[in-house]
XYZ file of C-alpha atoms in Angstrom:
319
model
C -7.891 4.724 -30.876
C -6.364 1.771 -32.533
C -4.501 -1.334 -31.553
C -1.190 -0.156 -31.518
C -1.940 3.151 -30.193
C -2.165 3.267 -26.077
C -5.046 4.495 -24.557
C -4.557 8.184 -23.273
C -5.666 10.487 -20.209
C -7.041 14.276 -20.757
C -7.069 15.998 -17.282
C -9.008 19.270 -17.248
C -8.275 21.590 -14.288
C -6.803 23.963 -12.535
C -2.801 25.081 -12.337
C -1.535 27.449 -10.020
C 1.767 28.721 -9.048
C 2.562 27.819 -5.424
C 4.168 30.215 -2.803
C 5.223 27.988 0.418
C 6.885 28.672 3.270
C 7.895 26.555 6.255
C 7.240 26.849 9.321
C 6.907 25.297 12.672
C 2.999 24.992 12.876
C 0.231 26.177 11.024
C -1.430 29.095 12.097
C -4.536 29.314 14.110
C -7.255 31.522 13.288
C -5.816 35.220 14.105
C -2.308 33.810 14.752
C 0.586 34.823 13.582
C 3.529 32.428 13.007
C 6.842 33.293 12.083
C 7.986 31.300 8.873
C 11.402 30.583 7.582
C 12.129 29.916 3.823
C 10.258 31.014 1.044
C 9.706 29.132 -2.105
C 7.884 28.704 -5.218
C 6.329 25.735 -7.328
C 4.188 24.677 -9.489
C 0.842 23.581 -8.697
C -2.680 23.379 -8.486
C -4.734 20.112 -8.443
C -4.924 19.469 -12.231
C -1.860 19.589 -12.984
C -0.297 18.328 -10.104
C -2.632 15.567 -10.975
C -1.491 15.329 -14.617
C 2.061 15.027 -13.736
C 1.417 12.367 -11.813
C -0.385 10.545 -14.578
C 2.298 11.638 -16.778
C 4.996 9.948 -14.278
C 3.260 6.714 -13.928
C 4.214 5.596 -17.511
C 1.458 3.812 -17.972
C -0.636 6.084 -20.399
C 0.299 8.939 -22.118
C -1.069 12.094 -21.008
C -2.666 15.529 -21.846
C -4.078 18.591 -19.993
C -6.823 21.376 -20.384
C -5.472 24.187 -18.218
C -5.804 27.809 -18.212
C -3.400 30.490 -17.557
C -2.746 34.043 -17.558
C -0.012 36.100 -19.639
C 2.090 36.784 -16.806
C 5.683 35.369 -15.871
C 3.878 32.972 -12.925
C 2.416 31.038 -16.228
C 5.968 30.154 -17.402
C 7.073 27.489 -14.954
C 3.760 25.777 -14.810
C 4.149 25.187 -18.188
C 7.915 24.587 -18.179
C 7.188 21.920 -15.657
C 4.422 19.741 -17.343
C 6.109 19.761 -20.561
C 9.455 18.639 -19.477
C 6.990 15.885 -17.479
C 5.689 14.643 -20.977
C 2.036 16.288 -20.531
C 0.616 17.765 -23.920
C -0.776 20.793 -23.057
C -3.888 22.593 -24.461
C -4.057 26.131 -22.729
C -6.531 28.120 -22.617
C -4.771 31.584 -22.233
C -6.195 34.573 -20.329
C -5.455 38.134 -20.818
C -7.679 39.651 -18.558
C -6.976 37.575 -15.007
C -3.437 36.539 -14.050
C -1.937 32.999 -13.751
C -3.819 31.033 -10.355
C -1.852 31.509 -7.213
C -1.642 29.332 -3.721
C -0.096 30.298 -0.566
C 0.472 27.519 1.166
C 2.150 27.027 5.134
C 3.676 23.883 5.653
C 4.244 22.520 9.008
C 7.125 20.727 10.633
C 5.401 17.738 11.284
C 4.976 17.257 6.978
C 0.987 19.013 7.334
C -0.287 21.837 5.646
C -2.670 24.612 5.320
C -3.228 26.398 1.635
C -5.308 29.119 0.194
C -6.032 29.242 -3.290
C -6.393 32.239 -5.491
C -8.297 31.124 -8.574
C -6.757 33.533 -11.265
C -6.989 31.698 -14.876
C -8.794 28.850 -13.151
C -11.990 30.706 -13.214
C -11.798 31.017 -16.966
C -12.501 27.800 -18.355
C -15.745 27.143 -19.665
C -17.275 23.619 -20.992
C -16.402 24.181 -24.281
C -12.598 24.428 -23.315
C -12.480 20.882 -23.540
C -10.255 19.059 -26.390
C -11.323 16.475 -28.706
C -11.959 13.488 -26.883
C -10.279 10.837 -29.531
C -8.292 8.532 -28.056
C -8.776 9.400 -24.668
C -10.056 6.220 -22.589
C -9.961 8.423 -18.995
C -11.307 12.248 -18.472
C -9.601 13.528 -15.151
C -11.429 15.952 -13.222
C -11.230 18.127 -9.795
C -13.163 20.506 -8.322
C -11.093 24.047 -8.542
C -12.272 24.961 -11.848
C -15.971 26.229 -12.059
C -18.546 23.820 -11.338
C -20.820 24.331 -14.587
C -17.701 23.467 -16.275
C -16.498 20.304 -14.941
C -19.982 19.369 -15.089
C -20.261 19.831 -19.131
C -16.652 18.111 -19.541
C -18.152 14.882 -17.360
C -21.288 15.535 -19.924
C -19.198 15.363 -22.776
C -16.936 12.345 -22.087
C -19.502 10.430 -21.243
C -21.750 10.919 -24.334
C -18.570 10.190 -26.327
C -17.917 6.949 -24.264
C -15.058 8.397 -22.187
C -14.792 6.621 -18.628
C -14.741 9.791 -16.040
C -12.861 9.824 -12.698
C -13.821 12.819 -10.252
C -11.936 13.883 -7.157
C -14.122 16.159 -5.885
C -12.033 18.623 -3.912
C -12.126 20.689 -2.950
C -15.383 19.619 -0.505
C -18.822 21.118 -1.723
C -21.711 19.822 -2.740
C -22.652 18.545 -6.299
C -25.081 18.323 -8.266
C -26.793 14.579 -8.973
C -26.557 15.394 -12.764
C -22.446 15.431 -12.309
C -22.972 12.138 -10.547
C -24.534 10.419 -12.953
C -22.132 11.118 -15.272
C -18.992 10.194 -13.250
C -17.488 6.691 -13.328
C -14.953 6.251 -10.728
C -15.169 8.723 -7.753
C -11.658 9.886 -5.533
C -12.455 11.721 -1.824
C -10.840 11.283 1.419
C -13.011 10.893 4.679
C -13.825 14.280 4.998
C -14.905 15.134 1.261
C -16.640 12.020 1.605
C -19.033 13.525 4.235
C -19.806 16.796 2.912
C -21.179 14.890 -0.450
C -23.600 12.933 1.291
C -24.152 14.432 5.027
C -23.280 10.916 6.290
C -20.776 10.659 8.970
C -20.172 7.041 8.899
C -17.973 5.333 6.598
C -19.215 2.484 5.503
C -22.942 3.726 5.405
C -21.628 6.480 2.939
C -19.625 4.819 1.268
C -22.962 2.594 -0.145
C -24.773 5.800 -0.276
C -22.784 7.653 -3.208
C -24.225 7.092 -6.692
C -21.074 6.456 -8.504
C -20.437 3.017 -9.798
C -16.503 2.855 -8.220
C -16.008 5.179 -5.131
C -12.195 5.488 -3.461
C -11.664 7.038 -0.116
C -8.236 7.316 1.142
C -7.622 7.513 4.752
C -4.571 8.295 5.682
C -2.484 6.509 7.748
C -5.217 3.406 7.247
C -4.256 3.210 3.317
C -8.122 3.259 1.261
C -11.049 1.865 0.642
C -12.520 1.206 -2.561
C -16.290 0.146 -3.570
C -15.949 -1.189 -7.092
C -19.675 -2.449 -8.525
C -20.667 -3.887 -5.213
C -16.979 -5.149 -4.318
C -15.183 -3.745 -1.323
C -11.299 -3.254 -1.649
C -8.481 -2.229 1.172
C -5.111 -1.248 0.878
C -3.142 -0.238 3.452
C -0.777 2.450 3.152
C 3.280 2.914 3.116
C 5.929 3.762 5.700
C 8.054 6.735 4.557
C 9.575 9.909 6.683
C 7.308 12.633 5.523
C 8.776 16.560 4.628
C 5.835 17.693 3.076
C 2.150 16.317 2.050
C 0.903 18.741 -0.168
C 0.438 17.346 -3.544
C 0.238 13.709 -1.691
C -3.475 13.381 -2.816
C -3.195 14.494 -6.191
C -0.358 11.922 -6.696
C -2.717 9.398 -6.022
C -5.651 10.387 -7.619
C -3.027 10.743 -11.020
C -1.176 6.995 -10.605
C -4.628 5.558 -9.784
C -6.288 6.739 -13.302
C -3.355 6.047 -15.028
C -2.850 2.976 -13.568
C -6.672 1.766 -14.868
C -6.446 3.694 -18.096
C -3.355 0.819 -18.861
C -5.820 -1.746 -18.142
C -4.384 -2.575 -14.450
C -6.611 -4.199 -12.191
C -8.281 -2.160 -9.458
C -6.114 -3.303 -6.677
C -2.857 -3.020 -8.450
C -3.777 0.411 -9.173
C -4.939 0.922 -5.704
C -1.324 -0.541 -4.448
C 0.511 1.611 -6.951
C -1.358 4.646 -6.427
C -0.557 4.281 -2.141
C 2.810 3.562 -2.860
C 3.178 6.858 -5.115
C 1.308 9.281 -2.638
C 3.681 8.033 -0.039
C 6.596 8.685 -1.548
C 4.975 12.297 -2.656
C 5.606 13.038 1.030
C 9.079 12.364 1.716
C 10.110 15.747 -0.490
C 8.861 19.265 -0.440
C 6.263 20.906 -3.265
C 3.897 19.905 -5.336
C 4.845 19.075 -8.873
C 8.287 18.623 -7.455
C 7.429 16.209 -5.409
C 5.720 13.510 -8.128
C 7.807 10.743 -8.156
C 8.984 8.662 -11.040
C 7.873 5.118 -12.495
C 10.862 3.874 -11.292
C 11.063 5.089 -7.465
C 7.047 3.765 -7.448
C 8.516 0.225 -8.897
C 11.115 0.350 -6.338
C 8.945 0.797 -3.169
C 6.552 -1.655 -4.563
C 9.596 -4.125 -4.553
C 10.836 -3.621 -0.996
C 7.720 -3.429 0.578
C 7.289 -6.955 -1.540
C 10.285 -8.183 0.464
C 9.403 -7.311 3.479
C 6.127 -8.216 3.208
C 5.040 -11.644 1.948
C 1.065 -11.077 1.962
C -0.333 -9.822 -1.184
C -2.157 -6.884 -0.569
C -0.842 -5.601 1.925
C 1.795 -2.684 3.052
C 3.566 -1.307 5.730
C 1.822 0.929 7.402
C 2.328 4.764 7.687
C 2.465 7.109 10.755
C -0.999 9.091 10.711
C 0.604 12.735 11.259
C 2.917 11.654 7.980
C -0.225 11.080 5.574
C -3.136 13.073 6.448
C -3.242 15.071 3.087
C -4.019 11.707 0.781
């Protein structure tokens, strides 16, 4: 990487095609709810999160992602070019393009089920050539052995690593020690370390920057020994879905530009929010310029550095 040349972001994860429908709750187990429209979008947490990063304009942006030769394959990729991501795919004959099925409630909350597909493909030495990269991006739907050899090799080649590790499960110390900057919300947050309490786990995770978001109470950041809050953002929520992977994408390419940790934290809240107010995933990142533009009025209305308006907790329970 040299002077003139910005510092970039490799995400490595999973992309999925996503099949939602609308309806007025999500079902209960053995339920069944009569939905209304059906659409389709592209997803999955990689590249949902990739987009994001992508969006941000703060660091230009590439993805590891693995898909099958199928016609679901087509829009996923359609959709993170035209978002500026350079792709590397890893393309699979033998297992078709990942699928979710997702329900989305009324009230902007949802319930998904993934079906791996590609996803399960991709192998630790998948990953790209790490020059230039400053940030590795990883998530937890691709297999485990996997994202642990891509946090391996980043950090042998001096690549910071940022983890959101969601889906919940638990993982290995070995991936720990190799991680930089760790994204959960509350609940991830407890099945890593068995600890119920916030605070108390919070200081238990071996990671040397740990964010939790908490919905409608913003997030909460340990940065080497610091603690940071930021509240969160008033908006009318349609849909939640890709509200966390929004944030988890502005965040790391918010420090990958060299912003402070609570400008990134501020810009990363006011992105998720706004990932609510429209329905989908991919198609629900918003721009550099609607972020800037929140960030402004909530400015105005708000004299206080540091703090936001905050948000309804049924309208931002997916962060």
């Amino acid at each position: 990487m040299t002077a003139n040349t910005p510092p970039a972001v490799l995400v490595a994860g999973s992309a999925n095609l996503d099949f939602v429908v609308r309806a007025a709750h999500a079902p209960a187990p053995g339920e069944t709810v009569l939905g209304r429209e059906l659409a389709t979008y592209p997803g999955g947490k990689g590249a949902n999160q990739a987009l994001a990063c992508a969006h941000a304009g703060a660091a230009p942006t590439r993805m590891l992602l693995a898909l099958g030769e199928d016609a679901h394959a087509e829009p996923i990729e359609r959709s993170l070019r035209e978002g500026g991501v350079e792709l590397h795919v890893h393309r699979c004959a033998e297992r078709a393009t990942g699928s979710a099925f997702v329900c989305v409630a009324d009230d902007g909350e949802n319930a998904i089920v993934v079906a791996p597909g590609a996803n399960a493909a991709l192998r630790g030495d998948d990953l790209p050539a790490l020059d230039g990269i400053a940030w590795l991006l990883l998530q937890l739907e691709s297999p485990l052995e996997a994202v642990a050899d891509w946090a391996r090799q980043a950090r042998s080649a001096g690549v910071a690593v940022a983890l959101n590790a969601a889906p919940a499960r638990a993982l290995p110390a070995a991936l720990l020690d190799d991680v930089d900057l760790l994204i959960v919300n509350e609940g991830e947050l407890a099945a890593l370390t068995g600890i119920d309490d916030l605070d108390a786990a919070v200081a238990a995770v071996r990671v040397p920057r740990v964010v939790v978001t908490l919905g409608a109470r913003g997030c909460l950041a340990r940065v080497d020994g610091a603690r940071l809050r930021q509240d969160a953002f008033a908006v009318e929520a349609v849909d939640t879905t890709a509200a966390g992977d929004t944030f988890c994408g502005v965040l790391v390419a918010a420090l990958a530009r060299g912003d402070g940790f609570d400008t990134a934290l501020r810009r990363a809240c006011a992105a998720s929010a706004l990932a609510c107010t429209r329905p989908g995933a991919q198609s629900s990142v918003p721009s550099h310029a609607e972020v800037e533009a929140l960030l402004h009025t909530a400015a105005d209305r708000n004299s206080v550095g540091g703090t936001s308006v905050p948000m309804p907790s049924a309208q931002v329970a997916a962060i």
